[in-house]
Coordinates of N, CA and C in Angstrom, one line a residue:
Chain A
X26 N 138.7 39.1 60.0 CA 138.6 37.9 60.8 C 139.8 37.8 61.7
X27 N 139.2 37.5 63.0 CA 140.3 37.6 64.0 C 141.0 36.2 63.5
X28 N 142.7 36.1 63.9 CA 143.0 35.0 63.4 C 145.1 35.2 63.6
X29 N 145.5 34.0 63.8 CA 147.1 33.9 64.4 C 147.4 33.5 63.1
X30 N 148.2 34.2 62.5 CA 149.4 33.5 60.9 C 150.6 33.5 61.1
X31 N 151.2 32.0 60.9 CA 152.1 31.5 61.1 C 152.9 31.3 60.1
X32 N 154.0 31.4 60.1 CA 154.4 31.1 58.4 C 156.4 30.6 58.5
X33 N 156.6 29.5 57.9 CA 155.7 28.7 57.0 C 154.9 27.5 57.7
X34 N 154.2 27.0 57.1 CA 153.5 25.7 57.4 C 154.4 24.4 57.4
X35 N 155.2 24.2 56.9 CA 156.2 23.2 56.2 C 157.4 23.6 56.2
X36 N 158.2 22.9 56.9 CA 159.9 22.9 57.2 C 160.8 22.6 56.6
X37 N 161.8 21.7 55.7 CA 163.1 20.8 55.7 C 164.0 21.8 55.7
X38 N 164.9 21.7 56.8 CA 166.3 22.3 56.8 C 167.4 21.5 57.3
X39 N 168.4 21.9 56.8 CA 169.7 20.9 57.7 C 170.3 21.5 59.0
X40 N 170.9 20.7 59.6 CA 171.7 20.9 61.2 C 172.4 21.9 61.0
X41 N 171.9 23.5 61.7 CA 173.0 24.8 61.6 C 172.6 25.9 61.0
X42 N 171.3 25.4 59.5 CA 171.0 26.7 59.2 C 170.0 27.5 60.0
X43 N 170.6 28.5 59.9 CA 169.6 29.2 60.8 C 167.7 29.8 60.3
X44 N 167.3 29.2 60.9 CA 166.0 30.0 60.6 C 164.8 30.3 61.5
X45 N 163.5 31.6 60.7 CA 162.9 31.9 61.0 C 161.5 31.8 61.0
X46 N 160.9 31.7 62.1 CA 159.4 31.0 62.0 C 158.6 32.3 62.3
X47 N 157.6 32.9 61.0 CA 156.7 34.6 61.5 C 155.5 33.6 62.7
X48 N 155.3 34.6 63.2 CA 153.7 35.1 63.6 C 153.1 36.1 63.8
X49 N 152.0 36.6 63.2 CA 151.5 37.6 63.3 C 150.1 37.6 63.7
X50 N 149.7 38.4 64.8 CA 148.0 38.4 65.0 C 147.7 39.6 64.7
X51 N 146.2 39.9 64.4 CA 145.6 41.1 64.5 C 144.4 41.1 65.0
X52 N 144.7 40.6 66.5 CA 143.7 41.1 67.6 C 144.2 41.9 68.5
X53 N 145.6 43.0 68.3 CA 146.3 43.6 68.9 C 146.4 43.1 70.5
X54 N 146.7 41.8 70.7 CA 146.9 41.3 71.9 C 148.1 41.7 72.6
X55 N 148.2 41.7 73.5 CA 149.7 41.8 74.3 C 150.4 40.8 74.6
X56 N 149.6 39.6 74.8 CA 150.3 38.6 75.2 C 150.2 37.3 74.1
X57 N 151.7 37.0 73.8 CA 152.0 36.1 72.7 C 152.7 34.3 73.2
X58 N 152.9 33.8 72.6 CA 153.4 32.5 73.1 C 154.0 32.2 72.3
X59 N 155.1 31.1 72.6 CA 155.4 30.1 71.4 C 155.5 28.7 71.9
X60 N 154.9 27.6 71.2 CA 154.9 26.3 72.0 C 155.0 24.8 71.0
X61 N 155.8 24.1 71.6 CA 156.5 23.2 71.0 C 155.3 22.0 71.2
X62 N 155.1 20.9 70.2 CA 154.1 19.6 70.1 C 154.8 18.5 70.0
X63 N 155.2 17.6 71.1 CA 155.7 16.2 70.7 C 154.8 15.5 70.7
X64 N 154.8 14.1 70.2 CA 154.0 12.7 70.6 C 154.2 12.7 72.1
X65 N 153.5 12.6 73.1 CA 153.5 11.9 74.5 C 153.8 13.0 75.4
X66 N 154.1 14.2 75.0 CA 154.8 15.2 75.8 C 153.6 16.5 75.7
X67 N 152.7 16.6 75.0 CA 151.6 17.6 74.7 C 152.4 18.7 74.3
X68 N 151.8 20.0 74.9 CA 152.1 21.3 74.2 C 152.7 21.7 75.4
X69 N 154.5 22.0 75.0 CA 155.6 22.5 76.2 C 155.8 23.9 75.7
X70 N 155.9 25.2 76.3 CA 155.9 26.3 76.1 C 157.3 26.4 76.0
X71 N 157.9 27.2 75.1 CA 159.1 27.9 74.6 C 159.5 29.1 75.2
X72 N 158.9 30.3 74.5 CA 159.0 31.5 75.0 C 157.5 31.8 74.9
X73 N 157.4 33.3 75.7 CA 156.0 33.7 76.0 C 156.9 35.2 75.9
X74 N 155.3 36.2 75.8 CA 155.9 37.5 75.4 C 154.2 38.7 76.4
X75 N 154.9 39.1 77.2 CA 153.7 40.1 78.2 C 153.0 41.1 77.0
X76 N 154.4 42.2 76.5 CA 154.1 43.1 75.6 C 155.3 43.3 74.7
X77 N 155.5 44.3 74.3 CA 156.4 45.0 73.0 C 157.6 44.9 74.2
X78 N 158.7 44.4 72.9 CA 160.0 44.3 73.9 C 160.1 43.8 75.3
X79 N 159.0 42.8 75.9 CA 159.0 42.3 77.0 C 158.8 40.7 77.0
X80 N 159.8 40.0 77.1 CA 159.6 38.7 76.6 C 160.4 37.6 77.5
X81 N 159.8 36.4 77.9 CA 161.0 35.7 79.1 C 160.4 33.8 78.6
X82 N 161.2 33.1 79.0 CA 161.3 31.9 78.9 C 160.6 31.3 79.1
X83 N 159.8 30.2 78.4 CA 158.8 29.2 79.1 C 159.6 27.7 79.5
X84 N 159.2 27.0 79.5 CA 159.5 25.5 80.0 C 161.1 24.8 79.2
X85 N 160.9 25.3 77.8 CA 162.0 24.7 77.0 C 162.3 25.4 76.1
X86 N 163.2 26.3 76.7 CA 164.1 27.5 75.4 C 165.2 27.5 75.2
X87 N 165.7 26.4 75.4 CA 167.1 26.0 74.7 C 166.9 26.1 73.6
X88 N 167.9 26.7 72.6 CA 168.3 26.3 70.9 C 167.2 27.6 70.6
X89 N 166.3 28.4 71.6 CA 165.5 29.2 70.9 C 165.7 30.9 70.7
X90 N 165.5 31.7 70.1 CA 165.2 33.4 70.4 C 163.7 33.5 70.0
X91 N 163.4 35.1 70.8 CA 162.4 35.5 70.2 C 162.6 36.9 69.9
X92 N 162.1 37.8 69.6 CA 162.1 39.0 69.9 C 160.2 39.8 69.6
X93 N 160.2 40.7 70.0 CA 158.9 41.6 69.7 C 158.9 43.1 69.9
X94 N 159.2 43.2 68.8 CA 160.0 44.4 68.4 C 158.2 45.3 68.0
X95 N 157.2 44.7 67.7 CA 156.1 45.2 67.3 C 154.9 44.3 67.9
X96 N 154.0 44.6 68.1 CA 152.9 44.1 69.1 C 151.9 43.0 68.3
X97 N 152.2 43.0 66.9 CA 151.3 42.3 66.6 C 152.7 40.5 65.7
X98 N 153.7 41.1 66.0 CA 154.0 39.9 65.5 C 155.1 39.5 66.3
X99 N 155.5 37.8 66.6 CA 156.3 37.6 67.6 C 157.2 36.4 67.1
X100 N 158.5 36.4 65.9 CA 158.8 35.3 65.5 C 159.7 34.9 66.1
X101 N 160.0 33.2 65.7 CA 160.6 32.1 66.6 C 162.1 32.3 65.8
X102 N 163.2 32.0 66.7 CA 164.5 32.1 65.9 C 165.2 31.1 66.4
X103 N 165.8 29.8 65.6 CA 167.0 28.7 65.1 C 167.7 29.4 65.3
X104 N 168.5 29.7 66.0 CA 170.3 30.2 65.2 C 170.9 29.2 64.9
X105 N 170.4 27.8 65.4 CA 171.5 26.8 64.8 C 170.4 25.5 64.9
X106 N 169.6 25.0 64.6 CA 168.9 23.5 64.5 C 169.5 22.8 64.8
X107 N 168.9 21.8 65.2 CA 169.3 20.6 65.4 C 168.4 19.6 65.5
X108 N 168.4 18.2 65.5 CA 167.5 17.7 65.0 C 166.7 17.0 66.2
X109 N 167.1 17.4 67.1 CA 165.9 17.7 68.7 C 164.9 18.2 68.6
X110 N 164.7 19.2 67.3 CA 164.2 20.5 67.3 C 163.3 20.4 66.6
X111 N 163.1 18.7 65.6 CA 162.3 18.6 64.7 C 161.1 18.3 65.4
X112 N 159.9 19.3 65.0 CA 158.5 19.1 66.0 C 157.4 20.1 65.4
X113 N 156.2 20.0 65.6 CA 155.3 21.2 65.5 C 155.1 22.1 66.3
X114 N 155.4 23.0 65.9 CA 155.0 24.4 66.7 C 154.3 25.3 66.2
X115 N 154.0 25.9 67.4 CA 152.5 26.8 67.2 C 152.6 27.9 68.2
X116 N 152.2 29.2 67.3 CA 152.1 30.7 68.1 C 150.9 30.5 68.8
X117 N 150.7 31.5 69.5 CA 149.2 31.7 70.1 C 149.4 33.0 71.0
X118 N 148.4 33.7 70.7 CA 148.3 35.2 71.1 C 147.0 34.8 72.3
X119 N 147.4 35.6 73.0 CA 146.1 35.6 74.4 C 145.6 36.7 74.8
X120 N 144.1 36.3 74.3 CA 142.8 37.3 75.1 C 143.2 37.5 76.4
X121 N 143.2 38.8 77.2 CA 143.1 38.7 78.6 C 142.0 39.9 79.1
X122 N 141.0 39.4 78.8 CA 140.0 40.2 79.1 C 139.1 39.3 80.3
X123 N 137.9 39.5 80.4 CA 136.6 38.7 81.0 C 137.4 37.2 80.4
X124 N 137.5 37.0 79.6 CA 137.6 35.7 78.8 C 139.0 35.2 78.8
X125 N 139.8 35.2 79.5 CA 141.0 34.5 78.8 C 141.1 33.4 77.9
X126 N 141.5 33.7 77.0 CA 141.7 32.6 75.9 C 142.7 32.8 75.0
X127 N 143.1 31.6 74.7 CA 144.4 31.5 73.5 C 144.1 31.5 72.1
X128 N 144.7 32.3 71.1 CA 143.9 32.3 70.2 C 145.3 31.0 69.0
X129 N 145.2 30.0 68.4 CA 146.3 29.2 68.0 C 146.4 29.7 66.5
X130 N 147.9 29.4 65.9 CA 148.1 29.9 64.7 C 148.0 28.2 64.0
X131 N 148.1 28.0 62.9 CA 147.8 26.4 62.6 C 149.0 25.8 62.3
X132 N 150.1 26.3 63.0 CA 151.2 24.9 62.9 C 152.2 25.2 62.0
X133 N 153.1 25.3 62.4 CA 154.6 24.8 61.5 C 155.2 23.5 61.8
X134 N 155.3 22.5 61.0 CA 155.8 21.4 61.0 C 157.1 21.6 60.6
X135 N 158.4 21.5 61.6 CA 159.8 21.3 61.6 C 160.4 20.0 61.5
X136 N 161.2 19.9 60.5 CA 162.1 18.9 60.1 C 163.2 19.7 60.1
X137 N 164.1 18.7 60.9 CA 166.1 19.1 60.9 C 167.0 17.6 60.7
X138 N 167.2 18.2 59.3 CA 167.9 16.7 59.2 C 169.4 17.0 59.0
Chain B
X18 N 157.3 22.7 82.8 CA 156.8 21.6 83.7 C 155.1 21.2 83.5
X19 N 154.9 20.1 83.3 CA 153.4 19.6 83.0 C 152.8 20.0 83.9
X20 N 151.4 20.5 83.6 CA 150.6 20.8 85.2 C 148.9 20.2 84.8
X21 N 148.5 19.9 84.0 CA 147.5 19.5 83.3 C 147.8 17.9 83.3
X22 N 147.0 17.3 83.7 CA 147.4 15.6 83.1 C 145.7 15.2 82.7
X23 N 145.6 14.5 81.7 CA 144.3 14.2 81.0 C 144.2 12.5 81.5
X24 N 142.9 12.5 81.4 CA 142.6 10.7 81.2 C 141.3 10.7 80.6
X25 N 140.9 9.4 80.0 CA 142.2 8.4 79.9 C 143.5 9.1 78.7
X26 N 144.2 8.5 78.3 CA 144.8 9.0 76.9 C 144.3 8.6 76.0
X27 N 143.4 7.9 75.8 CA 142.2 7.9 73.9 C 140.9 7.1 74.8
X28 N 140.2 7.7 74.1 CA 138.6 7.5 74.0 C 138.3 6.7 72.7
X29 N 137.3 5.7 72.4 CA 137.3 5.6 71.3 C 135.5 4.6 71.8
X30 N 134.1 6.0 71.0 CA 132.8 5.2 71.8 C 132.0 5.9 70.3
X31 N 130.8 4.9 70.3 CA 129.9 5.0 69.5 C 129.4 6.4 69.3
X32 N 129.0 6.7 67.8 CA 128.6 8.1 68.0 C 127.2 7.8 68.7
X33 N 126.7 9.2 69.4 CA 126.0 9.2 69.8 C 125.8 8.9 71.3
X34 N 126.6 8.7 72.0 CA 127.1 8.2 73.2 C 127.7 9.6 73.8
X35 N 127.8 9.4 75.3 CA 128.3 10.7 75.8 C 130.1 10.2 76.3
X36 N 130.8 11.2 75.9 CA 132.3 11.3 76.4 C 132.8 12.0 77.5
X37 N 133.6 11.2 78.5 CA 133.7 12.2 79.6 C 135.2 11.9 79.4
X38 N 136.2 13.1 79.6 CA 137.2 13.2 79.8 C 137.8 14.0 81.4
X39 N 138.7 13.7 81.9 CA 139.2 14.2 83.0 C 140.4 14.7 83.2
X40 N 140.9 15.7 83.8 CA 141.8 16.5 83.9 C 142.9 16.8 85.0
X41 N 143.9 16.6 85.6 CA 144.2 16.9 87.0 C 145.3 18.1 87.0
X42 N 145.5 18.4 88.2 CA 146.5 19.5 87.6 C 146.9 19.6 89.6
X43 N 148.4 20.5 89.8 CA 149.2 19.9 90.6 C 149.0 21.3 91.5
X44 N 148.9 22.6 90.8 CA 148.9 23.9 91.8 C 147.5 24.6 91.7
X45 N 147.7 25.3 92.5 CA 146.6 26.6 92.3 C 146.4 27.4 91.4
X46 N 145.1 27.7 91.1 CA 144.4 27.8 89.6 C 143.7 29.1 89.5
X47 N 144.0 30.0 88.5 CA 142.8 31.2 88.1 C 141.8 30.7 87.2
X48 N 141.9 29.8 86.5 CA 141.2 29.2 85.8 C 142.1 27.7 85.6
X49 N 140.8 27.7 84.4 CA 141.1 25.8 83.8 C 140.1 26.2 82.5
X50 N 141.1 25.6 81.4 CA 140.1 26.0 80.2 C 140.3 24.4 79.4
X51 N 139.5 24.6 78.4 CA 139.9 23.0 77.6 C 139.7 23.7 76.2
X52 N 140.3 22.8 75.3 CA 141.2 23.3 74.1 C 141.0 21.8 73.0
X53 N 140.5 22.2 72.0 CA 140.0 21.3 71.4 C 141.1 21.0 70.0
X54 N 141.8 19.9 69.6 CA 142.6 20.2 68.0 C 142.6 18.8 67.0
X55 N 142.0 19.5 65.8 CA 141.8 18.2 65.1 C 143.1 18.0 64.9
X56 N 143.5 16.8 63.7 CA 145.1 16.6 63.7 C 145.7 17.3 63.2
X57 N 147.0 17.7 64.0 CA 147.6 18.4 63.5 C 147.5 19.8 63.5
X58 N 146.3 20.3 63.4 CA 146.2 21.6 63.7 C 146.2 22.2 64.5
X59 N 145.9 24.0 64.4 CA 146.2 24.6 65.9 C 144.7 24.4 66.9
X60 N 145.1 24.7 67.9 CA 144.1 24.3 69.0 C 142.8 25.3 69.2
X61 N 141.8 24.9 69.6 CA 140.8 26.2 69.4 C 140.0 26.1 71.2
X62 N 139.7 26.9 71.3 CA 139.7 27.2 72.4 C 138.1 26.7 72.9
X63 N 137.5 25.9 73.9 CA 136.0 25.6 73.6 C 135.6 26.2 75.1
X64 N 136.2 25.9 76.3 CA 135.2 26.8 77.4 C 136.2 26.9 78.4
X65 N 136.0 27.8 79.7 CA 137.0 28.5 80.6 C 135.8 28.1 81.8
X66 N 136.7 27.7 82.8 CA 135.8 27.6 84.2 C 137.0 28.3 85.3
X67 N 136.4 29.6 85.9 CA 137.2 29.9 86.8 C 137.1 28.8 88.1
X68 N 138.5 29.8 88.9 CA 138.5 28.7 89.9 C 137.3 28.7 90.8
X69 N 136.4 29.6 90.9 CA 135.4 30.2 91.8 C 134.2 29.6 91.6
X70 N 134.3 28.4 90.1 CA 133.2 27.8 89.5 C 133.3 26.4 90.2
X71 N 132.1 25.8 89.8 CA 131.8 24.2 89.9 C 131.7 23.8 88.4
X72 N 130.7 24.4 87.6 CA 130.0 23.6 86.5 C 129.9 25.2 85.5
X73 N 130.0 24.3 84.1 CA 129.9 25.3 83.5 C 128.9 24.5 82.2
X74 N 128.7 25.2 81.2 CA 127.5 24.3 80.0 C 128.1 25.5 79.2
X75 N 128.2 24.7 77.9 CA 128.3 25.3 76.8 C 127.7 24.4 75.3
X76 N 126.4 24.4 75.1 CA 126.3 23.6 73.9 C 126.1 22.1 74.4
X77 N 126.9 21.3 73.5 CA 126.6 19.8 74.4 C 127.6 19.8 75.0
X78 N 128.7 20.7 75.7 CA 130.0 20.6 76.7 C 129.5 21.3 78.0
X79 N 129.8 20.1 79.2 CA 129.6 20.6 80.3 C 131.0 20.1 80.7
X80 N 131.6 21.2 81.6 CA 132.9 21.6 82.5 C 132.6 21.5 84.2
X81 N 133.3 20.8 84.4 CA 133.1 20.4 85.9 C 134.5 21.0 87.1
X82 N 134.6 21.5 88.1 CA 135.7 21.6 88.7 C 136.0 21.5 89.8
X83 N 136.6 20.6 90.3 CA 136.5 20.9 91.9 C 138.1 20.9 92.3
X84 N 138.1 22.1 92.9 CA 139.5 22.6 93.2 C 140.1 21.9 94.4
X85 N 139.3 21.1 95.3 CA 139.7 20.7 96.4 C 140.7 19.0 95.9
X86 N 139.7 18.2 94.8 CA 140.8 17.5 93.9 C 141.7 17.9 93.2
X87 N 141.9 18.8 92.9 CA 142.4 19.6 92.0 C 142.0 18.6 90.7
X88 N 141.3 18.8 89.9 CA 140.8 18.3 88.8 C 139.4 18.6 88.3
X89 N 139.0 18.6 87.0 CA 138.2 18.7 86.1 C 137.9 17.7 84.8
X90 N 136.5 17.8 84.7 CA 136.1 16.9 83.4 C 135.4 17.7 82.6
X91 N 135.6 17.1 81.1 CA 134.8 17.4 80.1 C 133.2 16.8 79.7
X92 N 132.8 16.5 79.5 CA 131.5 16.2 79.3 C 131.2 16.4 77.7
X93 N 131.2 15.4 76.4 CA 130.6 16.1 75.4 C 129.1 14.9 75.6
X94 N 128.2 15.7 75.3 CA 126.6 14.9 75.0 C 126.7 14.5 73.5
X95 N 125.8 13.5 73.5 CA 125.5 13.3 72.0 C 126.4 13.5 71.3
X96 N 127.3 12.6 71.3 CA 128.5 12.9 70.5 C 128.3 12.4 68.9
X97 N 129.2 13.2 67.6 CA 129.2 13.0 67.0 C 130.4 12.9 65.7
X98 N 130.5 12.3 64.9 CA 131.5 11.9 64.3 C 132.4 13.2 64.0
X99 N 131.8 14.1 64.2 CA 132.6 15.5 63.7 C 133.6 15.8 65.0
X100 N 133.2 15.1 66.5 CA 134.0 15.6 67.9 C 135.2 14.9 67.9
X101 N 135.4 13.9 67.0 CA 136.8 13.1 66.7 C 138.0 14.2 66.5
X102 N 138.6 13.8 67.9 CA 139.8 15.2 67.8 C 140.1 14.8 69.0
X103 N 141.5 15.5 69.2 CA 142.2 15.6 70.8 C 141.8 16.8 71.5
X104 N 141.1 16.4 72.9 CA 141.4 17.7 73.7 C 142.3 17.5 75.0
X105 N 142.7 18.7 75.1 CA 143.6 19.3 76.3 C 143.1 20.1 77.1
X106 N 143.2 19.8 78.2 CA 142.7 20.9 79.3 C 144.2 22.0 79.5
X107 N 143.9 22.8 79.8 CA 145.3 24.2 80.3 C 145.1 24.7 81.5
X108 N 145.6 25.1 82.4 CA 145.7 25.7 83.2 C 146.1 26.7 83.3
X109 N 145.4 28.2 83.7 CA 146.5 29.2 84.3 C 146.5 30.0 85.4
X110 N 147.8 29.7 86.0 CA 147.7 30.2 87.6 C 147.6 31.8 87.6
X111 N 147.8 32.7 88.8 CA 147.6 34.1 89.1 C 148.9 34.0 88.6
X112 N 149.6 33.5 87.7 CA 150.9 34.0 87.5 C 150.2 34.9 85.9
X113 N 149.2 34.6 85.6 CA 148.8 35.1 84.3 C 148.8 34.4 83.3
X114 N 147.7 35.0 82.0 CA 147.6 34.1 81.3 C 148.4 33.5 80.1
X115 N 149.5 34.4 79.9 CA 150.8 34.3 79.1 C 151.5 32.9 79.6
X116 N 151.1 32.0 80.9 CA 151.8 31.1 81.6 C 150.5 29.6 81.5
X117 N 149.6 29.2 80.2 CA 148.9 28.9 80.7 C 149.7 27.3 80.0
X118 N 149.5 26.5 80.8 CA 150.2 25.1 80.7 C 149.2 23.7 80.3
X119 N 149.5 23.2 79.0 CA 148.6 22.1 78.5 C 149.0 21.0 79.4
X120 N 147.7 19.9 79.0 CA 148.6 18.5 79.6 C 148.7 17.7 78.2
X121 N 149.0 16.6 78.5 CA 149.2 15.5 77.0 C 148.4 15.4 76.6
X122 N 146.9 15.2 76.6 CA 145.4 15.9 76.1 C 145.1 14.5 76.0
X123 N 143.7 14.4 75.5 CA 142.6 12.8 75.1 C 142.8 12.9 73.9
X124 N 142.9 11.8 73.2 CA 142.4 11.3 71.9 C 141.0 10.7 72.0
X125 N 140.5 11.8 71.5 CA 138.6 10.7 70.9 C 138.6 10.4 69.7
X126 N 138.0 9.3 69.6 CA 137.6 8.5 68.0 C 135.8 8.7 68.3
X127 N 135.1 9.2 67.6 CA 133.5 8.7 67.8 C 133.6 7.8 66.4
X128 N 133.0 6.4 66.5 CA 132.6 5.6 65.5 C 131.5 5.8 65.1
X129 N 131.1 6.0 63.7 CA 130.1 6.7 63.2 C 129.3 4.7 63.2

């Protein structure tokens, strides 16, 4: 089953620790995303990723890393939270065939208290 | 930067009634897709109209586009208690599709 896994689903951390949000797809796509969900502000892109080790900034990448060291997975990196930061996010890997389409992972809900 | 803006911001119509939602967006477009997500979850992707299109049909979803407003609508027919969800329209320019940009999206309620 084609399909984006995000992990974890569920957040609490405090201001500073650092952490890591996986994703992994296995539709061997090239093109990866990462994108942030507020109330009133919809879905603001983070970082985006072309291919393997090719990766550049979306709209709001302060406080963020990525890396893609391997083609099928593209995780989110805290080096330091803060509580701006508390929000749902979501990978999404993109078809870029006939069809462009995003394929969505189902959510990590971040809390930084 | 936002480039998608939805209207209205919630819907809320009897099942069985048709829903139109509308879309605007600020630059030039390779496409326009709409993106459907119950709460909370991740987004699923429901139809793609290039820019080269007017109208598209998918099921009871028709996609409309006219590039000269720069805007699009959704169209669901016969709606039913199960289409209760937010959608978002996205945009993505020839910058590619790694760059594709939501807006704040609709809230629909169908009342059963």
């Amino acid at each position: 089953e084609a399909q984006v896994t995000q992990n974890p689903r569920y957040l609490i951390t405090v201001t500073g620790k650092k952490l890591t949000v996986t994703c992994s797809q296995n539709m061997n796509h090239e093109y990866m995303s990462w994108y942030r969900q507020d109330p009133g502000l919809g879905l603001r892109q983070i970082y985006y990723s072309m291919n393997v080790e090719v990766t550049d900034k979306g709209d709001v990448p302060e406080g963020y890393k990525v890396s893609r060291k391997e083609k099928r997975n593209f995780p989110l990196i805290l080096e330091s939270p803060s509580p701006n930061q508390t929000s749902l996010y979501f990978c999404a890997s993109i078809h870029t065939g006939t069809q462009t389409e995003a394929f969505f992972g189902q959510g990590t809900r971040l809390t930084v208290v | 930067s936002q480039q998608g803006e939805e209207d209205p911001q919630a819907l809320s119509i009897q099942e069985g009634e048709n829903a139109t939602m509308n879309c605007s967006y600020k630059t030039s477009i390779n496409n326009l897709q709409w993106y459907r997500q119950n709460s909370g979850r991740g987004l699923v992707h429901l139809i793609l109209i290039r820019s080269n299109e007017r109208e598209k049909h998918s099921g009871r979803l028709r996609v409309t586009l006219d590039t000269s407003k720069k805007s699009s609508s959704l169209l669901i027919t016969a709606s039913r208690a199960a289409d209760t969800a937010s959608y978002f329209c996205a945009t993505a320019t020839n910058q590619g599709a790694q760059k594709l940009v939501f807006g704040q999206g609709t809230r629909l309620t169908i009342n059963p």
